[in-house]
Amino acid sequence: MPPIQSVCVYCGSRAGADPAHRTAAVRFGTLLAQSGRRLVYGGGSIGLMTAVADAVLAAGGEVIGVIPGFLERLEVGHKGLTELHLVDSMHQRKLRMADLADAFVALPGGLGTLDELLEVITWRQLRLHDKPIFVVNQGAYWQPLLHLLDAVIGGGFADRDIMRLVTFVPSVEDVLTALETAPAAGAAAQTRLR
Ligand code: AMP
Protein backbone atom coordinates (compact mmCIF):
# COMPACT_ATOMS: atom_id res chain seq x y z
CA MET A 1 0.00 0.00 0.00
CA PRO A 2 1.38 3.46 -0.83
CA PRO A 3 1.56 5.84 2.21
CA ILE A 4 -0.68 8.36 0.41
CA GLN A 5 -3.95 6.53 -0.21
CA SER A 6 -6.55 9.33 -0.13
CA VAL A 7 -6.08 12.67 -1.83
CA CYS A 8 -8.26 15.69 -1.12
CA VAL A 9 -8.74 17.95 -4.12
CA TYR A 10 -9.82 21.58 -3.91
CA CYS A 11 -10.93 23.17 -7.19
CA GLY A 12 -13.49 25.43 -8.80
CA SER A 13 -17.23 24.98 -8.60
CA ARG A 14 -17.01 26.58 -12.06
CA ALA A 15 -15.01 25.26 -15.01
CA GLY A 16 -13.15 28.57 -15.48
CA ALA A 17 -12.50 30.57 -18.64
CA ASP A 18 -9.67 28.42 -19.99
CA PRO A 19 -10.81 24.99 -21.26
CA ALA A 20 -7.32 23.66 -20.44
CA HIS A 21 -8.26 23.72 -16.75
CA ARG A 22 -11.05 21.19 -17.30
CA THR A 23 -8.76 19.02 -19.40
CA ALA A 24 -6.18 19.05 -16.59
CA ALA A 25 -8.86 18.23 -13.98
CA VAL A 26 -10.02 15.21 -16.02
CA ARG A 27 -6.43 14.09 -16.50
CA PHE A 28 -5.77 14.40 -12.79
CA GLY A 29 -8.82 12.29 -11.91
CA THR A 30 -7.83 9.60 -14.40
CA LEU A 31 -4.23 9.44 -13.15
CA LEU A 32 -5.34 9.41 -9.52
CA ALA A 33 -7.64 6.44 -10.08
CA GLN A 34 -5.00 4.63 -12.12
CA SER A 35 -2.57 5.09 -9.24
CA GLY A 36 -5.04 3.28 -6.94
CA ARG A 37 -5.75 6.32 -4.77
CA ARG A 38 -9.10 7.53 -3.47
CA LEU A 39 -10.44 11.03 -4.17
CA VAL A 40 -11.90 13.15 -1.37
CA TYR A 41 -13.64 16.35 -2.55
CA GLY A 42 -16.53 18.71 -1.90
CA GLY A 43 -19.20 16.40 -3.33
CA GLY A 44 -20.64 18.73 -5.98
CA SER A 45 -21.63 17.88 -9.53
CA ILE A 46 -20.57 21.18 -11.08
CA GLY A 47 -17.43 22.81 -12.48
CA LEU A 48 -13.96 21.37 -12.14
CA MET A 49 -15.16 19.52 -9.02
CA THR A 50 -17.29 17.14 -11.04
CA ALA A 51 -14.71 16.93 -13.82
CA VAL A 52 -12.23 15.38 -11.37
CA ALA A 53 -14.80 13.17 -9.63
CA ASP A 54 -16.33 11.85 -12.86
CA ALA A 55 -12.88 11.07 -14.25
CA VAL A 56 -11.94 9.08 -11.13
CA LEU A 57 -15.22 7.13 -11.31
CA ALA A 58 -14.84 6.53 -15.05
CA ALA A 59 -11.38 5.06 -14.43
CA GLY A 60 -12.79 2.71 -11.78
CA GLY A 61 -11.60 4.67 -8.72
CA GLU A 62 -13.29 5.52 -5.41
CA VAL A 63 -14.67 8.98 -4.61
CA ILE A 64 -15.80 10.33 -1.25
CA GLY A 65 -17.75 13.60 -1.37
CA VAL A 66 -18.33 15.80 1.69
CA ILE A 67 -21.06 18.42 1.43
CA PRO A 68 -23.15 20.45 3.86
CA GLY A 69 -26.92 19.94 3.57
CA PHE A 70 -27.59 23.56 2.55
CA LEU A 71 -25.10 23.33 -0.33
CA GLU A 72 -26.31 20.01 -1.61
CA ARG A 73 -29.04 21.68 -3.67
CA LEU A 74 -26.90 24.63 -4.79
CA GLU A 75 -23.90 22.58 -5.90
CA VAL A 76 -26.16 19.67 -6.86
CA GLY A 77 -24.75 16.88 -4.72
CA HIS A 78 -23.21 14.23 -6.95
CA LYS A 79 -25.43 11.13 -6.98
CA GLY A 80 -22.94 8.58 -8.28
CA LEU A 81 -20.16 8.70 -5.69
CA THR A 82 -18.76 5.78 -3.72
CA GLU A 83 -19.76 7.68 -0.55
CA LEU A 84 -21.43 11.07 0.01
CA HIS A 85 -21.01 12.45 3.54
CA LEU A 86 -23.67 15.02 4.50
CA VAL A 87 -22.42 17.43 7.18
CA ASP A 88 -23.94 20.43 8.98
CA SER A 89 -21.59 23.28 8.11
CA MET A 90 -18.73 24.47 5.93
CA HIS A 91 -16.38 24.11 8.89
CA GLN A 92 -17.39 20.47 9.39
CA ARG A 93 -16.94 19.88 5.69
CA LYS A 94 -13.38 21.20 5.67
CA LEU A 95 -12.45 19.28 8.80
CA ARG A 96 -13.95 16.01 7.50
CA MET A 97 -12.19 16.40 4.14
CA ALA A 98 -8.90 17.08 5.90
CA ASP A 99 -9.38 14.12 8.24
CA LEU A 100 -10.11 11.74 5.38
CA ALA A 101 -7.11 12.79 3.28
CA ASP A 102 -3.42 11.89 3.34
CA ALA A 103 -2.49 14.76 1.01
CA PHE A 104 -4.08 17.90 -0.48
CA VAL A 105 -4.08 19.16 -4.05
CA ALA A 106 -5.37 22.52 -5.30
CA LEU A 107 -6.34 22.89 -8.94
CA PRO A 108 -7.54 26.22 -10.36
CA GLY A 109 -10.59 27.59 -8.56
CA GLY A 110 -12.23 30.58 -6.92
CA LEU A 111 -12.68 31.94 -3.41
CA GLY A 112 -13.81 28.61 -1.96
CA THR A 113 -10.72 26.89 -3.34
CA LEU A 114 -8.47 29.64 -1.98
CA ASP A 115 -10.12 29.45 1.44
CA GLU A 116 -9.74 25.67 1.62
CA LEU A 117 -6.14 25.76 0.40
CA LEU A 118 -5.01 28.54 2.73
CA GLU A 119 -6.68 26.82 5.66
CA VAL A 120 -4.76 23.55 5.23
CA ILE A 121 -1.55 25.53 4.70
CA THR A 122 -2.09 27.45 7.93
CA TRP A 123 -3.05 24.26 9.79
CA ARG A 124 0.26 22.78 8.64
CA GLN A 125 2.07 25.95 9.76
CA LEU A 126 0.48 25.45 13.18
CA ARG A 127 1.63 21.78 13.13
CA LEU A 128 -1.97 20.55 13.36
CA HIS A 129 -1.11 18.15 10.55
CA ASP A 130 1.89 17.27 8.43
CA LYS A 131 0.22 16.14 5.23
CA PRO A 132 1.74 17.23 1.92
CA ILE A 133 0.03 20.08 0.04
CA PHE A 134 0.39 20.57 -3.71
CA VAL A 135 -0.74 23.51 -5.82
CA VAL A 136 -1.04 22.75 -9.51
CA ASN A 137 0.05 25.96 -11.19
CA GLN A 138 -1.86 24.91 -14.31
CA GLY A 139 -1.39 27.56 -17.05
CA ALA A 140 0.36 29.72 -14.40
CA TYR A 141 -3.09 30.26 -12.83
CA TRP A 142 -1.73 30.39 -9.27
CA GLN A 143 1.24 32.69 -10.08
CA PRO A 144 -0.42 35.62 -8.23
CA LEU A 145 -0.64 33.44 -5.11
CA LEU A 146 3.11 32.78 -5.33
CA HIS A 147 3.65 36.54 -5.57
CA LEU A 148 1.35 37.10 -2.59
CA LEU A 149 3.28 34.58 -0.48
CA ASP A 150 6.50 36.37 -1.48
CA ALA A 151 4.95 39.67 -0.42
CA VAL A 152 3.91 38.19 2.93
CA ILE A 153 7.51 37.05 3.50
CA GLY A 154 8.98 40.32 2.19
CA GLY A 155 6.63 42.25 4.46
CA GLY A 156 7.99 40.46 7.48
CA PHE A 157 4.78 38.58 8.31
CA ALA A 158 6.22 35.11 7.79
CA ASP A 159 9.57 33.41 7.45
CA ARG A 160 10.85 32.21 4.08
CA ASP A 161 10.40 28.63 5.27
CA ILE A 162 6.60 28.91 4.89
CA MET A 163 7.37 27.99 1.27
CA ARG A 164 8.19 24.49 2.55
CA LEU A 165 4.57 24.06 3.65
CA VAL A 166 3.30 23.87 0.10
CA THR A 167 4.70 22.58 -3.19
CA PHE A 168 3.84 24.37 -6.42
CA VAL A 169 4.02 22.08 -9.45
CA PRO A 170 3.45 22.99 -13.10
CA SER A 171 1.19 20.09 -14.06
CA VAL A 172 -1.07 17.37 -12.67
CA GLU A 173 1.44 14.72 -13.78
CA ASP A 174 3.98 16.23 -11.37
CA VAL A 175 1.59 15.69 -8.45
CA LEU A 176 1.36 11.97 -9.17
CA THR A 177 5.14 11.70 -9.39
CA ALA A 178 5.51 13.54 -6.07
CA LEU A 179 2.86 11.38 -4.38
CA GLU A 180 4.93 8.27 -5.12
CA THR A 181 7.75 9.51 -2.88
CA ALA A 182 5.82 11.62 -0.36
CA PRO A 183 6.03 10.20 3.17
CA ALA A 184 2.84 9.60 5.14
CA ALA A 185 2.03 12.26 7.75
CA GLY A 186 3.08 11.46 11.30
CA ALA A 187 0.24 9.87 13.31
CA ALA A 188 0.56 12.48 16.10
CA ALA A 189 0.15 15.37 13.69
CA GLN A 190 -2.92 13.77 12.09
CA THR A 191 -4.88 13.54 15.32
CA ARG A 192 -4.43 17.21 16.21
CA LEU A 193 -6.83 18.39 13.49
CA ARG A 194 -9.69 17.91 16.00
P1 AMP B 1 -14.97 27.97 -5.63
O1 AMP B 1 -13.50 27.80 -5.71
O2 AMP B 1 -15.39 29.30 -5.03
O3 AMP B 1 -15.68 27.67 -6.90
O4 AMP B 1 -15.48 26.91 -4.58
C1 AMP B 1 -14.96 25.62 -4.54
C2 AMP B 1 -15.59 24.90 -3.40
O5 AMP B 1 -15.35 25.62 -2.19
C3 AMP B 1 -17.10 24.76 -3.50
O6 AMP B 1 -17.46 23.50 -3.01
C4 AMP B 1 -17.61 25.83 -2.56
O7 AMP B 1 -18.85 25.48 -1.97
C5 AMP B 1 -16.57 25.83 -1.51
N1 AMP B 1 -16.55 27.11 -0.81
C6 AMP B 1 -16.99 28.29 -1.23
N2 AMP B 1 -16.81 29.23 -0.29
C7 AMP B 1 -16.25 28.61 0.77
C8 AMP B 1 -15.84 29.03 2.07
N3 AMP B 1 -15.94 30.27 2.49
N4 AMP B 1 -15.30 28.09 2.86
C9 AMP B 1 -15.17 26.83 2.44
N5 AMP B 1 -15.53 26.38 1.25
C10 AMP B 1 -16.08 27.26 0.42
Short mmCIF file of N, CA and C in Angstrom, two decimals, residues 9-15 21-22 25-26 29 39-57 63 65-68 71 75-78 81 93 97 107-109 112-113 116:
data_model
loop_
_atom_site.label_atom_id
_atom_site.label_comp_id
_atom_site.label_asym_id
_atom_site.label_seq_id
_atom_site.Cartn_x
_atom_site.Cartn_y
_atom_site.Cartn_z
N VAL A 9 -8.93 16.97 -3.05
CA VAL A 9 -8.74 17.95 -4.12
C VAL A 9 -9.66 19.14 -3.90
N TYR A 10 -9.08 20.33 -3.94
CA TYR A 10 -9.82 21.58 -3.91
C TYR A 10 -9.78 22.17 -5.31
N CYS A 11 -10.93 22.56 -5.84
CA CYS A 11 -10.93 23.17 -7.19
C CYS A 11 -12.25 23.88 -7.41
N GLY A 12 -12.37 24.55 -8.55
CA GLY A 12 -13.49 25.43 -8.80
C GLY A 12 -14.84 24.74 -8.90
N SER A 13 -15.86 25.43 -8.37
CA SER A 13 -17.23 24.98 -8.60
C SER A 13 -17.69 25.47 -9.98
N ARG A 14 -16.81 26.22 -10.64
CA ARG A 14 -17.01 26.58 -12.06
C ARG A 14 -15.88 25.94 -12.86
N ALA A 15 -16.05 25.89 -14.17
CA ALA A 15 -15.01 25.26 -15.01
C ALA A 15 -13.91 26.26 -15.36
N HIS A 21 -8.12 24.07 -18.17
CA HIS A 21 -8.26 23.72 -16.75
C HIS A 21 -9.12 22.46 -16.59
N ARG A 22 -10.19 22.38 -17.38
CA ARG A 22 -11.05 21.19 -17.30
C ARG A 22 -10.29 19.96 -17.80
N ALA A 25 -8.10 18.84 -15.09
CA ALA A 25 -8.86 18.23 -13.98
C ALA A 25 -9.22 16.78 -14.33
N VAL A 26 -9.66 16.56 -15.56
CA VAL A 26 -10.02 15.21 -16.02
C VAL A 26 -8.78 14.31 -16.00
N GLY A 29 -7.94 13.33 -12.43
CA GLY A 29 -8.82 12.29 -11.91
C GLY A 29 -8.46 10.92 -12.47
N LEU A 39 -10.23 9.57 -4.15
CA LEU A 39 -10.44 11.03 -4.17
C LEU A 39 -11.38 11.44 -3.04
N VAL A 40 -11.01 12.49 -2.33
CA VAL A 40 -11.90 13.15 -1.37
C VAL A 40 -12.12 14.56 -1.92
N TYR A 41 -13.39 14.99 -2.04
CA TYR A 41 -13.64 16.35 -2.55
C TYR A 41 -14.96 16.85 -2.01
N GLY A 42 -15.37 18.04 -2.47
CA GLY A 42 -16.53 18.71 -1.90
C GLY A 42 -17.89 18.15 -2.27
N GLY A 43 -17.95 17.12 -3.09
CA GLY A 43 -19.20 16.40 -3.33
C GLY A 43 -20.14 17.00 -4.36
N GLY A 44 -19.75 18.10 -5.01
CA GLY A 44 -20.64 18.73 -5.98
C GLY A 44 -20.58 18.09 -7.36
N SER A 45 -21.62 18.42 -8.16
CA SER A 45 -21.63 17.88 -9.53
C SER A 45 -21.55 19.03 -10.54
N ILE A 46 -20.73 20.02 -10.20
CA ILE A 46 -20.57 21.18 -11.08
C ILE A 46 -19.08 21.52 -11.22
N GLY A 47 -18.76 22.24 -12.29
CA GLY A 47 -17.43 22.81 -12.48
C GLY A 47 -16.30 21.80 -12.54
N LEU A 48 -15.12 22.27 -12.13
CA LEU A 48 -13.96 21.37 -12.14
C LEU A 48 -14.13 20.26 -11.12
N MET A 49 -14.96 20.53 -10.07
CA MET A 49 -15.16 19.52 -9.02
C MET A 49 -15.69 18.23 -9.64
N THR A 50 -16.73 18.36 -10.46
CA THR A 50 -17.29 17.14 -11.04
C THR A 50 -16.40 16.58 -12.15
N ALA A 51 -15.62 17.43 -12.78
CA ALA A 51 -14.71 16.93 -13.82
C ALA A 51 -13.72 15.94 -13.21
N VAL A 52 -13.18 16.29 -12.04
CA VAL A 52 -12.23 15.38 -11.37
C VAL A 52 -12.96 14.12 -10.91
N ALA A 53 -14.09 14.32 -10.21
CA ALA A 53 -14.80 13.17 -9.63
C ALA A 53 -15.26 12.20 -10.71
N ASP A 54 -15.84 12.73 -11.77
CA ASP A 54 -16.33 11.85 -12.86
C ASP A 54 -15.19 11.08 -13.51
N ALA A 55 -14.03 11.75 -13.63
CA ALA A 55 -12.88 11.07 -14.25
C ALA A 55 -12.37 9.93 -13.37
N VAL A 56 -12.36 10.16 -12.05
CA VAL A 56 -11.94 9.08 -11.13
C VAL A 56 -12.91 7.90 -11.26
N LEU A 57 -14.21 8.21 -11.23
CA LEU A 57 -15.22 7.13 -11.31
C LEU A 57 -15.12 6.39 -12.64
N VAL A 63 -14.53 7.54 -4.89
CA VAL A 63 -14.67 8.98 -4.61
C VAL A 63 -15.54 9.18 -3.37
N GLY A 65 -17.36 12.19 -1.36
CA GLY A 65 -17.75 13.60 -1.37
C GLY A 65 -18.20 14.02 0.02
N VAL A 66 -17.91 15.27 0.38
CA VAL A 66 -18.33 15.80 1.69
C VAL A 66 -19.03 17.13 1.44
N ILE A 67 -20.31 17.20 1.78
CA ILE A 67 -21.06 18.42 1.43
C ILE A 67 -22.04 18.76 2.54
N PRO A 68 -22.15 20.06 2.87
CA PRO A 68 -23.15 20.45 3.86
C PRO A 68 -24.54 20.39 3.24
N LEU A 71 -25.78 23.18 0.96
CA LEU A 71 -25.10 23.33 -0.33
C LEU A 71 -25.47 22.22 -1.31
N GLU A 75 -25.01 23.16 -5.12
CA GLU A 75 -23.90 22.58 -5.90
C GLU A 75 -24.33 21.24 -6.48
N VAL A 76 -25.59 20.90 -6.32
CA VAL A 76 -26.16 19.67 -6.86
C VAL A 76 -25.28 18.49 -6.46
N GLY A 77 -25.53 18.02 -5.24
CA GLY A 77 -24.75 16.88 -4.72
C GLY A 77 -24.66 15.77 -5.76
N HIS A 78 -23.47 15.28 -5.95
CA HIS A 78 -23.21 14.23 -6.95
C HIS A 78 -23.88 12.92 -6.48
N LEU A 81 -21.44 8.89 -6.38
CA LEU A 81 -20.16 8.70 -5.69
C LEU A 81 -20.11 7.39 -4.91
N ARG A 93 -17.35 20.43 6.99
CA ARG A 93 -16.94 19.88 5.69
C ARG A 93 -15.43 19.91 5.54
N MET A 97 -13.03 16.63 5.34
CA MET A 97 -12.19 16.40 4.14
C MET A 97 -10.73 16.27 4.54
N LEU A 107 -6.31 22.59 -7.51
CA LEU A 107 -6.34 22.89 -8.94
C LEU A 107 -6.89 24.31 -9.05
N PRO A 108 -6.96 24.88 -10.25
CA PRO A 108 -7.54 26.22 -10.36
C PRO A 108 -8.96 26.29 -9.76
N GLY A 109 -9.28 27.41 -9.17
CA GLY A 109 -10.59 27.59 -8.56
C GLY A 109 -10.77 29.01 -8.08
N GLY A 112 -13.68 29.81 -2.79
CA GLY A 112 -13.81 28.61 -1.96
C GLY A 112 -12.53 27.78 -2.00
N THR A 113 -11.96 27.64 -3.18
CA THR A 113 -10.72 26.89 -3.34
C THR A 113 -9.58 27.55 -2.56
N GLU A 116 -10.06 27.04 1.21
CA GLU A 116 -9.74 25.67 1.62
C GLU A 116 -8.23 25.44 1.60
#
